[in-house]
Amino acid sequence: MSINQMEDKNSMDNRENRKSREKAIELKNVAVHYTESKSLFKREKYQALKDISFDVYKGETLGIIGRNGAGKSTLLRLLAGIIKPDKGEVIHHCKSVSLMALAAGFDPNLSGRQNAVISGMLIGHSKKEMLSKLEEIKEFAELGDFFEKPVKTYSSGMRARLGFATAMHTHPDVLLIDEVLAVGDANFKQKAEKAITDKIQSDITVILVSHSEQQMKRLCERVVWVESGKVVKSGSDLDNIFQLYRMNMKFSRSGIFIENFEKLDPNVEFCFESLEFKQDKLVFNCFFCYKIDCEITNVKVNPANVVLSGPFASPIVGSRYKKYQIAYKSRFHCGVCIINKENFISAYINNVESIVLKFKIVKNREGYE
C-alpha cells in the first residue's frame, strides 16, 4: 500500500470514528406533484415524488442516482427547503442547507461578485465575511474579468464554476450538489473533486447527484436510487446497487425489472446482455466472469434447470478485466429464467459446484416505467 493510499485510508477511518448516527434531515412519506397544462382547458397532475422516506446523517456523504426525469433534482429542492411537500414531512436538524446546481439561485442581472456575496449571506454568513472571501472565490472559479460581469453573460460551465467556488468557500451544515462536477474541463473537475474530498474530511454533510459511477464510489458512503419518483434501493453496498442499477437502466424499456439481485460469491462478475420474452420465461445471454483465474463449466439456471451454452469469446469483457485470462472467454448463451420467481445461477468452478447468484425478474413492475 502506497503512502497516499495509507493517508486516504486513515482519513476515512478517522471520519468513520468521528461520524455519529445523528440525523441531519428526515424524509417521511414525502410526495410532490406538479400541475401540467395538457391543453388550453385541460390540466393534469404529474407526480414527481411518491412516498419517499429516508434519513440523512450528519457528516456522511450520500449519493442520489437515477435516470434523467427520475425525480432527483426535485428531491434536492425539497431537501434544500426551496419547495414544500404536498404530502408527508421533511424535518431539518440543521441550520443551513446550500444547493449547488447549474445557475441555481443566481440573479442573472447581477455580477458574479455580487451573486457570490448574496449566496453566502443567504445561508447565514455576514456581508463582511463574504467580502473577505471574494478573491479566493474568483481565483477558484477561474472566471477572470467575467467575475465582474452579469451572470446572464456566462456559459453553463461558468455558472457552475461560480456556484461551486462560492459553495466551497462557505460553510453550510448540508451541501447539496446537483451534477455540477460533470461541468468544466478536466483540470477543473480534478480540482473540484479534491475540494469536495476536503469538505468531506471536514465533517460537512454532502448529498451528491451524479451520473458518474466511479465518482460516486470514490466520494459516497451510501447511495439512494430513485426511479419514477420512488426509492428503489438504498444502502452502503455500492457495488451491488450500481450493478443492479446498470442492468435495469439497460432493460427497463423492455418492461422488466431485475430485483433482489445478490452475489453469493464476491468474486463473480455477471451482466445480462440480451433478453427475449417467451410466455412466462425470459431467455437471455450474459457474461459470467470470475475475478480469480480458474476453470468454469456447466453454468446453470434454476428452477428452469437449463445449462447455458458456452463459454464463448468475449474480447470486450477481456479488455475490461485484463488481469483475468478467463474474462476473454466469458460469454454464455441461452439461459432461461422464470418471471416472478426467484432464480439461481450455479456453476462448476474448478470442478466444484456452487450457487453464485440469485435474482428475481418481474414484468411491468408498478412504479418503474
mmCIF file of C-alpha atoms in Angstrom:
data_model
loop_
_atom_site.group_PDB
_atom_site.id
_atom_site.type_symbol
_atom_site.label_atom_id
_atom_site.label_comp_id
_atom_site.label_asym_id
_atom_site.label_seq_id
_atom_site.Cartn_x
_atom_site.Cartn_y
_atom_site.Cartn_z
ATOM 1 C CA MET A 1 0.000 0.000 0.000
ATOM 2 C CA SER A 2 1.391 3.408 -1.012
ATOM 3 C CA ILE A 3 1.764 6.355 1.384
ATOM 4 C CA ASN A 4 -1.103 8.195 -0.368
ATOM 5 C CA GLN A 5 -3.355 5.141 -0.078
ATOM 6 C CA MET A 6 -2.473 4.836 3.617
ATOM 7 C CA GLU A 7 -3.294 8.515 4.160
ATOM 8 C CA ASP A 8 -6.642 8.127 2.323
ATOM 9 C CA LYS A 9 -7.476 5.063 4.407
ATOM 10 C CA ASN A 10 -6.504 6.767 7.666
ATOM 11 C CA SER A 11 -8.560 9.864 6.849
ATOM 12 C CA MET A 12 -11.588 7.694 6.002
ATOM 13 C CA ASP A 13 -11.103 5.722 9.242
ATOM 14 C CA ASN A 14 -10.907 8.982 11.217
ATOM 15 C CA ARG A 15 -14.074 10.195 9.518
ATOM 16 C CA GLU A 16 -15.854 6.952 10.405
ATOM 17 C CA ASN A 17 -14.740 7.329 14.018
ATOM 18 C CA ARG A 18 -15.949 10.950 14.199
ATOM 19 C CA LYS A 19 -19.241 10.354 12.458
ATOM 20 C CA SER A 20 -22.330 9.959 14.593
ATOM 21 C CA ARG A 21 -25.641 8.484 13.611
ATOM 22 C CA GLU A 22 -27.261 11.792 14.445
ATOM 23 C CA LYS A 23 -29.775 12.737 11.795
ATOM 24 C CA ALA A 24 -29.340 15.885 9.711
ATOM 25 C CA ILE A 25 -32.537 15.540 7.634
ATOM 26 C CA GLU A 26 -35.505 13.160 7.799
ATOM 27 C CA LEU A 27 -37.940 12.471 4.965
ATOM 28 C CA LYS A 28 -41.162 10.748 5.973
ATOM 29 C CA ASN A 29 -43.571 9.512 3.274
ATOM 30 C CA VAL A 30 -42.925 12.579 1.138
ATOM 31 C CA ALA A 31 -44.817 13.251 -2.105
ATOM 32 C CA VAL A 32 -44.565 16.173 -4.538
ATOM 33 C CA HIS A 33 -46.747 16.829 -7.563
ATOM 34 C CA TYR A 34 -46.792 19.460 -10.292
ATOM 35 C CA THR A 35 -49.711 20.606 -12.408
ATOM 36 C CA GLU A 36 -49.124 20.165 -16.131
ATOM 37 C CA SER A 37 -51.065 22.007 -18.805
ATOM 38 C CA LYS A 38 -52.123 19.484 -21.466
ATOM 39 C CA SER A 39 -54.228 21.930 -23.438
ATOM 40 C CA LEU A 40 -55.968 25.287 -23.042
ATOM 41 C CA PHE A 41 -58.672 23.811 -20.765
ATOM 42 C CA LYS A 42 -57.056 20.606 -19.518
ATOM 43 C CA ARG A 43 -54.600 20.298 -16.640
ATOM 44 C CA GLU A 44 -53.193 17.145 -15.104
ATOM 45 C CA LYS A 45 -51.148 16.395 -12.008
ATOM 46 C CA TYR A 46 -47.677 14.957 -12.521
ATOM 47 C CA GLN A 47 -46.385 13.013 -9.517
ATOM 48 C CA ALA A 48 -42.681 13.898 -9.261
ATOM 49 C CA LEU A 49 -42.070 12.136 -5.919
ATOM 50 C CA LYS A 50 -44.135 9.315 -4.429
ATOM 51 C CA ASP A 51 -43.939 8.215 -0.798
ATOM 52 C CA ILE A 52 -40.203 8.908 -0.337
ATOM 53 C CA SER A 53 -38.708 8.010 3.047
ATOM 54 C CA PHE A 54 -35.052 8.005 4.122
ATOM 55 C CA ASP A 55 -32.704 9.726 6.588
ATOM 56 C CA VAL A 56 -29.556 11.765 6.000
ATOM 57 C CA TYR A 57 -26.977 11.523 8.782
ATOM 58 C CA LYS A 58 -24.657 14.271 9.957
ATOM 59 C CA GLY A 59 -21.176 14.015 8.497
ATOM 60 C CA GLU A 60 -21.993 11.477 5.790
ATOM 61 C CA THR A 61 -21.699 11.762 2.018
ATOM 62 C CA LEU A 62 -24.858 10.435 0.397
ATOM 63 C CA GLY A 63 -25.223 9.836 -3.341
ATOM 64 C CA ILE A 64 -28.524 10.001 -5.243
ATOM 65 C CA ILE A 65 -28.727 8.110 -8.537
ATOM 66 C CA GLY A 66 -31.410 7.645 -11.169
ATOM 67 C CA ARG A 67 -32.077 8.299 -14.813
ATOM 68 C CA ASN A 68 -32.977 11.760 -16.138
ATOM 69 C CA GLY A 69 -36.511 12.631 -15.040
ATOM 70 C CA ALA A 70 -36.491 10.193 -12.110
ATOM 71 C CA GLY A 71 -37.068 12.974 -9.547
ATOM 72 C CA LYS A 72 -33.513 13.641 -8.313
ATOM 73 C CA SER A 73 -33.491 17.425 -8.794
ATOM 74 C CA THR A 74 -36.969 17.749 -7.270
ATOM 75 C CA LEU A 75 -35.692 15.765 -4.291
ATOM 76 C CA LEU A 76 -32.738 18.147 -3.849
ATOM 77 C CA ARG A 77 -35.016 21.199 -3.994
ATOM 78 C CA LEU A 78 -37.149 19.551 -1.333
ATOM 79 C CA LEU A 79 -34.111 18.866 0.870
ATOM 80 C CA ALA A 80 -32.979 22.476 0.419
ATOM 81 C CA GLY A 81 -36.369 23.798 1.547
ATOM 82 C CA ILE A 82 -36.984 25.518 -1.800
ATOM 83 C CA ILE A 83 -40.270 23.629 -2.245
ATOM 84 C CA LYS A 84 -42.628 22.050 0.262
ATOM 85 C CA PRO A 85 -44.044 18.522 0.060
ATOM 86 C CA ASP A 86 -47.688 18.008 -0.872
ATOM 87 C CA LYS A 87 -47.728 15.019 1.469
ATOM 88 C CA GLY A 88 -45.519 13.814 4.295
ATOM 89 C CA GLU A 89 -42.866 15.874 6.061
ATOM 90 C CA VAL A 90 -39.233 16.931 5.780
ATOM 91 C CA ILE A 91 -37.550 17.506 9.155
ATOM 92 C CA HIS A 92 -34.308 19.503 9.247
ATOM 93 C CA HIS A 93 -31.986 19.025 12.230
ATOM 94 C CA CYS A 94 -29.521 21.557 10.803
ATOM 95 C CA LYS A 95 -29.330 25.331 10.477
ATOM 96 C CA SER A 96 -28.239 25.857 6.868
ATOM 97 C CA VAL A 97 -28.570 23.910 3.611
ATOM 98 C CA SER A 98 -26.901 25.047 0.380
ATOM 99 C CA LEU A 99 -27.979 23.770 -3.045
ATOM 100 C CA MET A 100 -25.273 23.858 -5.698
ATOM 101 C CA ALA A 101 -26.810 23.404 -9.143
ATOM 102 C CA LEU A 102 -26.348 24.952 -12.554
ATOM 103 C CA ALA A 103 -27.411 28.616 -12.166
ATOM 104 C CA ALA A 104 -29.380 27.837 -9.012
ATOM 105 C CA GLY A 105 -30.226 30.976 -7.040
ATOM 106 C CA PHE A 106 -28.302 33.434 -9.211
ATOM 107 C CA ASP A 107 -29.711 36.796 -10.288
ATOM 108 C CA PRO A 108 -28.780 36.975 -13.995
ATOM 109 C CA ASN A 109 -28.558 40.772 -13.925
ATOM 110 C CA LEU A 110 -26.001 40.878 -11.096
ATOM 111 C CA SER A 111 -22.291 40.218 -11.479
ATOM 112 C CA GLY A 112 -20.541 37.066 -10.317
ATOM 113 C CA ARG A 113 -19.064 39.065 -7.429
ATOM 114 C CA GLN A 114 -22.474 40.312 -6.283
ATOM 115 C CA ASN A 115 -24.075 36.872 -6.622
ATOM 116 C CA ALA A 116 -21.294 35.275 -4.581
ATOM 117 C CA VAL A 117 -21.905 37.730 -1.715
ATOM 118 C CA ILE A 118 -25.680 37.220 -1.792
ATOM 119 C CA SER A 119 -25.372 33.417 -1.964
ATOM 120 C CA GLY A 120 -23.181 33.362 1.129
ATOM 121 C CA MET A 121 -25.442 35.738 3.044
ATOM 122 C CA LEU A 122 -28.496 33.564 2.248
ATOM 123 C CA ILE A 123 -27.014 30.668 4.230
ATOM 124 C CA GLY A 124 -26.074 32.801 7.234
ATOM 125 C CA HIS A 125 -22.696 34.429 6.516
ATOM 126 C CA SER A 126 -22.282 38.146 7.129
ATOM 127 C CA LYS A 127 -21.565 40.546 4.282
ATOM 128 C CA LYS A 128 -18.148 41.243 5.810
ATOM 129 C CA GLU A 129 -17.294 37.515 5.804
ATOM 130 C CA MET A 130 -18.293 37.124 2.170
ATOM 131 C CA LEU A 131 -16.374 40.210 1.047
ATOM 132 C CA SER A 132 -13.246 38.776 2.652
ATOM 133 C CA LYS A 133 -13.632 35.548 0.621
ATOM 134 C CA LEU A 134 -14.276 37.103 -2.804
ATOM 135 C CA GLU A 135 -10.724 36.964 -4.143
ATOM 136 C CA GLU A 136 -10.439 33.288 -3.183
ATOM 137 C CA ILE A 137 -13.785 32.583 -4.871
ATOM 138 C CA LYS A 138 -12.721 34.457 -8.004
ATOM 139 C CA GLU A 139 -9.425 32.564 -8.204
ATOM 140 C CA PHE A 140 -11.040 29.153 -7.644
ATOM 141 C CA ALA A 141 -13.800 29.782 -10.209
ATOM 142 C CA GLU A 142 -11.244 30.771 -12.876
ATOM 143 C CA LEU A 143 -13.591 33.463 -14.230
ATOM 144 C CA GLY A 144 -11.074 36.276 -14.676
ATOM 145 C CA ASP A 145 -12.721 39.539 -15.744
ATOM 146 C CA PHE A 146 -16.088 37.788 -16.103
ATOM 147 C CA PHE A 147 -16.340 37.827 -12.299
ATOM 148 C CA GLU A 148 -17.350 41.491 -12.627
ATOM 149 C CA LYS A 149 -19.863 40.884 -15.453
ATOM 150 C CA PRO A 150 -23.582 39.929 -15.227
ATOM 151 C CA VAL A 151 -24.214 36.211 -14.797
ATOM 152 C CA LYS A 152 -26.560 36.268 -17.825
ATOM 153 C CA THR A 153 -23.414 36.566 -19.970
ATOM 154 C CA TYR A 154 -21.981 33.321 -18.525
ATOM 155 C CA SER A 155 -21.942 29.916 -20.162
ATOM 156 C CA SER A 156 -23.414 26.990 -18.195
ATOM 157 C CA GLY A 157 -19.886 25.909 -17.263
ATOM 158 C CA MET A 158 -19.007 29.369 -15.946
ATOM 159 C CA ARG A 159 -22.172 29.479 -13.829
ATOM 160 C CA ALA A 160 -21.344 26.050 -12.461
ATOM 161 C CA ARG A 161 -17.799 27.130 -11.563
ATOM 162 C CA LEU A 162 -19.103 30.256 -9.804
ATOM 163 C CA GLY A 163 -21.657 28.238 -7.832
ATOM 164 C CA PHE A 164 -19.105 25.611 -6.925
ATOM 165 C CA ALA A 165 -16.449 28.125 -5.871
ATOM 166 C CA THR A 166 -18.944 30.042 -3.720
ATOM 167 C CA ALA A 167 -20.174 26.883 -2.012
ATOM 168 C CA MET A 168 -16.620 25.667 -1.359
ATOM 169 C CA HIS A 169 -15.777 28.924 0.454
ATOM 170 C CA THR A 170 -18.882 28.937 2.649
ATOM 171 C CA HIS A 171 -19.754 26.542 5.441
ATOM 172 C CA PRO A 172 -23.337 25.242 5.278
ATOM 173 C CA ASP A 173 -24.319 22.351 7.534
ATOM 174 C CA VAL A 174 -25.546 20.398 4.490
ATOM 175 C CA LEU A 175 -24.196 20.839 0.953
ATOM 176 C CA LEU A 176 -26.365 19.609 -1.943
ATOM 177 C CA ILE A 177 -24.549 19.140 -5.264
ATOM 178 C CA ASP A 178 -26.642 18.615 -8.402
ATOM 179 C CA GLU A 179 -24.420 17.253 -11.198
ATOM 180 C CA VAL A 180 -22.131 20.295 -11.028
ATOM 181 C CA LEU A 181 -18.999 18.121 -11.053
ATOM 182 C CA ALA A 182 -19.856 16.979 -14.588
ATOM 183 C CA VAL A 183 -19.273 20.509 -15.944
ATOM 184 C CA GLY A 184 -15.925 22.055 -16.845
ATOM 185 C CA ASP A 185 -12.612 20.919 -18.241
ATOM 186 C CA ALA A 186 -10.561 18.015 -16.879
ATOM 187 C CA ASN A 187 -8.359 20.253 -14.688
ATOM 188 C CA PHE A 188 -11.342 21.973 -13.058
ATOM 189 C CA LYS A 189 -13.099 18.628 -12.468
ATOM 190 C CA GLN A 190 -9.986 17.330 -10.725
ATOM 191 C CA LYS A 191 -9.724 20.478 -8.605
ATOM 192 C CA ALA A 192 -13.452 20.350 -7.808
ATOM 193 C CA GLU A 193 -13.318 16.726 -6.693
ATOM 194 C CA LYS A 194 -10.345 17.447 -4.424
ATOM 195 C CA ALA A 195 -12.285 20.364 -2.884
ATOM 196 C CA ILE A 196 -15.268 18.060 -2.300
ATOM 197 C CA THR A 197 -12.981 15.492 -0.669
ATOM 198 C CA ASP A 198 -11.596 18.204 1.629
ATOM 199 C CA LYS A 199 -15.151 19.222 2.554
ATOM 200 C CA ILE A 200 -15.995 15.601 3.313
ATOM 201 C CA GLN A 201 -12.995 15.328 5.625
ATOM 202 C CA SER A 202 -14.199 18.432 7.489
ATOM 203 C CA ASP A 203 -17.362 16.577 8.590
ATOM 204 C CA ILE A 204 -19.795 18.538 6.444
ATOM 205 C CA THR A 205 -22.859 16.594 5.299
ATOM 206 C CA VAL A 206 -22.821 16.231 1.498
ATOM 207 C CA ILE A 207 -25.613 14.995 -0.780
ATOM 208 C CA LEU A 208 -24.366 14.414 -4.304
ATOM 209 C CA VAL A 209 -26.287 13.815 -7.543
ATOM 210 C CA SER A 210 -24.117 12.497 -10.359
ATOM 211 C CA HIS A 211 -24.261 10.122 -13.322
ATOM 212 C CA SER A 212 -20.622 9.117 -12.760
ATOM 213 C CA GLU A 213 -20.486 5.741 -11.039
ATOM 214 C CA GLN A 214 -16.753 5.974 -10.353
ATOM 215 C CA GLN A 215 -17.133 9.434 -8.836
ATOM 216 C CA MET A 216 -19.935 8.199 -6.585
ATOM 217 C CA LYS A 217 -17.857 5.238 -5.447
ATOM 218 C CA ARG A 218 -14.893 7.499 -4.647
ATOM 219 C CA LEU A 219 -16.888 10.068 -2.689
ATOM 220 C CA CYS A 220 -20.042 8.453 -1.229
ATOM 221 C CA GLU A 221 -20.621 6.107 1.675
ATOM 222 C CA ARG A 222 -24.271 5.395 0.836
ATOM 223 C CA VAL A 223 -26.481 5.803 -2.223
ATOM 224 C CA VAL A 224 -30.223 6.209 -2.712
ATOM 225 C CA TRP A 225 -31.551 5.019 -6.072
ATOM 226 C CA VAL A 226 -34.639 6.959 -7.198
ATOM 227 C CA GLU A 227 -36.801 5.882 -10.132
ATOM 228 C CA SER A 228 -40.223 7.188 -11.214
ATOM 229 C CA GLY A 229 -40.366 9.261 -8.029
ATOM 230 C CA LYS A 230 -39.787 6.311 -5.669
ATOM 231 C CA VAL A 231 -36.824 4.914 -3.754
ATOM 232 C CA VAL A 232 -35.937 1.625 -5.439
ATOM 233 C CA LYS A 233 -32.952 0.715 -3.276
ATOM 234 C CA SER A 234 -30.577 2.330 -0.810
ATOM 235 C CA GLY A 235 -27.594 1.285 1.253
ATOM 236 C CA SER A 236 -23.819 1.168 1.578
ATOM 237 C CA ASP A 237 -23.188 -1.833 -0.714
ATOM 238 C CA LEU A 238 -22.385 0.422 -3.659
ATOM 239 C CA ASP A 239 -21.039 -2.326 -5.946
ATOM 240 C CA ASN A 240 -24.232 -4.365 -5.693
ATOM 241 C CA ILE A 241 -26.554 -1.365 -6.035
ATOM 242 C CA PHE A 242 -24.724 0.012 -9.072
ATOM 243 C CA GLN A 243 -24.665 -3.378 -10.778
ATOM 244 C CA LEU A 244 -28.429 -3.718 -10.323
ATOM 245 C CA TYR A 245 -28.888 -0.100 -11.428
ATOM 246 C CA ARG A 246 -26.865 -0.609 -14.626
ATOM 247 C CA MET A 247 -28.797 -3.724 -15.573
ATOM 248 C CA ASN A 248 -32.142 -2.062 -15.014
ATOM 249 C CA MET A 249 -31.158 1.046 -16.957
ATOM 250 C CA LYS A 250 -30.356 -1.276 -19.855
ATOM 251 C CA PHE A 251 -33.506 -3.383 -19.808
ATOM 252 C CA SER A 252 -36.267 -1.371 -18.132
ATOM 253 C CA ARG A 253 -37.565 -0.201 -21.527
ATOM 254 C CA SER A 254 -38.355 -3.863 -22.219
ATOM 255 C CA GLY A 255 -40.921 -3.696 -19.422
ATOM 256 C CA ILE A 256 -38.971 -5.734 -16.879
ATOM 257 C CA PHE A 257 -37.290 -5.031 -13.576
ATOM 258 C CA ILE A 258 -34.488 -7.068 -12.005
ATOM 259 C CA GLU A 259 -34.798 -7.100 -8.226
ATOM 260 C CA ASN A 260 -33.299 -8.875 -5.220
ATOM 261 C CA PHE A 261 -30.051 -9.324 -7.152
ATOM 262 C CA GLU A 262 -27.472 -10.821 -4.801
ATOM 263 C CA LYS A 263 -23.952 -12.101 -5.368
ATOM 264 C CA LEU A 264 -23.403 -15.171 -3.224
ATOM 265 C CA ASP A 265 -19.761 -15.264 -4.330
ATOM 266 C CA PRO A 266 -17.920 -11.891 -4.190
ATOM 267 C CA ASN A 267 -15.545 -12.932 -6.999
ATOM 268 C CA VAL A 268 -18.332 -13.150 -9.587
ATOM 269 C CA GLU A 269 -18.873 -10.511 -12.278
ATOM 270 C CA PHE A 270 -22.169 -11.005 -14.110
ATOM 271 C CA CYS A 271 -24.283 -8.987 -16.520
ATOM 272 C CA PHE A 272 -27.253 -9.719 -18.790
ATOM 273 C CA GLU A 273 -26.509 -8.946 -22.438
ATOM 274 C CA SER A 274 -29.800 -9.587 -24.244
ATOM 275 C CA LEU A 275 -33.298 -10.619 -23.237
ATOM 276 C CA GLU A 276 -36.266 -12.183 -25.031
ATOM 277 C CA PHE A 277 -39.694 -12.968 -23.581
ATOM 278 C CA LYS A 278 -41.221 -16.399 -24.149
ATOM 279 C CA GLN A 279 -44.518 -16.711 -22.252
ATOM 280 C CA ASP A 280 -43.656 -16.677 -18.538
ATOM 281 C CA LYS A 281 -39.946 -17.161 -19.183
ATOM 282 C CA LEU A 282 -37.057 -14.961 -20.166
ATOM 283 C CA VAL A 283 -34.318 -16.223 -22.473
ATOM 284 C CA PHE A 284 -31.048 -14.388 -22.001
ATOM 285 C CA ASN A 285 -27.383 -14.191 -22.937
ATOM 286 C CA CYS A 286 -24.871 -12.995 -20.372
ATOM 287 C CA PHE A 287 -21.249 -12.632 -19.492
ATOM 288 C CA PHE A 288 -20.071 -14.562 -16.464
ATOM 289 C CA CYS A 289 -16.578 -13.744 -15.260
ATOM 290 C CA TYR A 290 -14.606 -14.778 -12.202
ATOM 291 C CA LYS A 291 -12.015 -12.497 -10.591
ATOM 292 C CA ILE A 292 -9.715 -15.468 -9.978
ATOM 293 C CA ASP A 293 -8.355 -17.431 -12.921
ATOM 294 C CA CYS A 294 -9.998 -20.833 -12.828
ATOM 295 C CA GLU A 295 -11.998 -23.257 -14.945
ATOM 296 C CA ILE A 296 -15.741 -22.561 -15.205
ATOM 297 C CA THR A 297 -18.092 -25.173 -16.669
ATOM 298 C CA ASN A 298 -21.803 -26.054 -16.541
ATOM 299 C CA VAL A 299 -23.311 -22.642 -15.801
ATOM 300 C CA LYS A 300 -26.902 -23.474 -14.938
ATOM 301 C CA VAL A 301 -30.114 -21.593 -14.095
ATOM 302 C CA ASN A 302 -32.705 -22.962 -11.679
ATOM 303 C CA PRO A 303 -35.644 -23.533 -11.249
ATOM 304 C CA ALA A 304 -35.727 -23.792 -15.087
ATOM 305 C CA ASN A 305 -32.874 -26.351 -14.853
ATOM 306 C CA VAL A 306 -31.212 -25.044 -18.027
ATOM 307 C CA VAL A 307 -27.465 -25.296 -18.715
ATOM 308 C CA LEU A 308 -26.156 -22.313 -20.680
ATOM 309 C CA SER A 309 -24.103 -22.910 -23.815
ATOM 310 C CA GLY A 310 -20.557 -21.557 -23.736
ATOM 311 C CA PRO A 311 -18.192 -20.099 -22.825
ATOM 312 C CA PHE A 312 -17.618 -18.083 -25.998
ATOM 313 C CA ALA A 313 -15.102 -15.386 -26.868
ATOM 314 C CA SER A 314 -15.664 -12.019 -25.167
ATOM 315 C CA PRO A 315 -12.931 -9.535 -26.134
ATOM 316 C CA ILE A 316 -14.801 -6.526 -24.719
ATOM 317 C CA VAL A 317 -15.113 -8.164 -21.299
ATOM 318 C CA GLY A 318 -11.492 -9.272 -21.548
ATOM 319 C CA SER A 319 -10.340 -5.708 -22.166
ATOM 320 C CA ARG A 320 -12.316 -4.578 -19.094
ATOM 321 C CA TYR A 321 -10.778 -7.235 -16.824
ATOM 322 C CA LYS A 322 -7.306 -7.533 -18.337
ATOM 323 C CA LYS A 323 -5.846 -9.200 -15.248
ATOM 324 C CA TYR A 324 -8.042 -12.277 -15.634
ATOM 325 C CA GLN A 325 -7.442 -14.515 -18.654
ATOM 326 C CA ILE A 326 -10.805 -16.162 -18.066
ATOM 327 C CA ALA A 327 -12.546 -12.878 -18.956
ATOM 328 C CA TYR A 328 -11.560 -13.235 -22.623
ATOM 329 C CA LYS A 329 -13.876 -16.251 -22.877
ATOM 330 C CA SER A 330 -16.790 -15.495 -20.562
ATOM 331 C CA ARG A 331 -19.898 -15.110 -22.758
ATOM 332 C CA PHE A 332 -22.722 -17.612 -22.240
ATOM 333 C CA HIS A 333 -25.911 -18.064 -24.295
ATOM 334 C CA CYS A 334 -29.464 -19.370 -23.994
ATOM 335 C CA GLY A 335 -30.129 -19.090 -20.278
ATOM 336 C CA VAL A 336 -33.754 -19.326 -19.145
ATOM 337 C CA CYS A 337 -35.207 -17.747 -16.009
ATOM 338 C CA ILE A 338 -38.760 -17.814 -14.699
ATOM 339 C CA ILE A 339 -40.531 -14.452 -14.379
ATOM 340 C CA ASN A 340 -41.873 -13.501 -10.932
ATOM 341 C CA LYS A 341 -39.886 -16.277 -9.220
ATOM 342 C CA GLU A 342 -36.507 -16.320 -7.532
ATOM 343 C CA ASN A 343 -33.831 -17.685 -9.871
ATOM 344 C CA PHE A 344 -30.421 -19.114 -9.006
ATOM 345 C CA ILE A 345 -27.299 -19.384 -11.139
ATOM 346 C CA SER A 346 -24.796 -22.089 -10.284
ATOM 347 C CA ALA A 347 -21.523 -23.130 -11.903
ATOM 348 C CA TYR A 348 -18.778 -25.692 -11.594
ATOM 349 C CA ILE A 349 -15.699 -23.736 -10.560
ATOM 350 C CA ASN A 350 -12.593 -25.921 -10.672
ATOM 351 C CA ASN A 351 -14.979 -28.921 -10.726
ATOM 352 C CA VAL A 352 -16.821 -27.836 -7.576
ATOM 353 C CA GLU A 353 -20.467 -26.808 -7.983
ATOM 354 C CA SER A 354 -21.638 -23.724 -6.120
ATOM 355 C CA ILE A 355 -24.565 -21.298 -6.304
ATOM 356 C CA VAL A 356 -23.089 -17.895 -7.126
ATOM 357 C CA LEU A 357 -26.071 -15.613 -7.856
ATOM 358 C CA LYS A 358 -29.719 -15.212 -7.063
ATOM 359 C CA PHE A 359 -32.205 -12.710 -8.510
ATOM 360 C CA LYS A 360 -35.829 -12.154 -9.370
ATOM 361 C CA ILE A 361 -37.186 -10.691 -12.610
ATOM 362 C CA VAL A 362 -40.621 -9.110 -12.616
ATOM 363 C CA LYS A 363 -42.579 -7.770 -15.571
ATOM 364 C CA ASN A 364 -44.181 -4.301 -15.587
ATOM 365 C CA ARG A 365 -43.180 -3.538 -12.013
ATOM 366 C CA GLU A 366 -45.503 -0.872 -10.550
ATOM 367 C CA GLY A 367 -43.756 2.461 -10.207
ATOM 368 C CA TYR A 368 -40.975 1.604 -12.639
ATOM 369 C CA GLU A 369 -41.988 2.617 -16.124
#
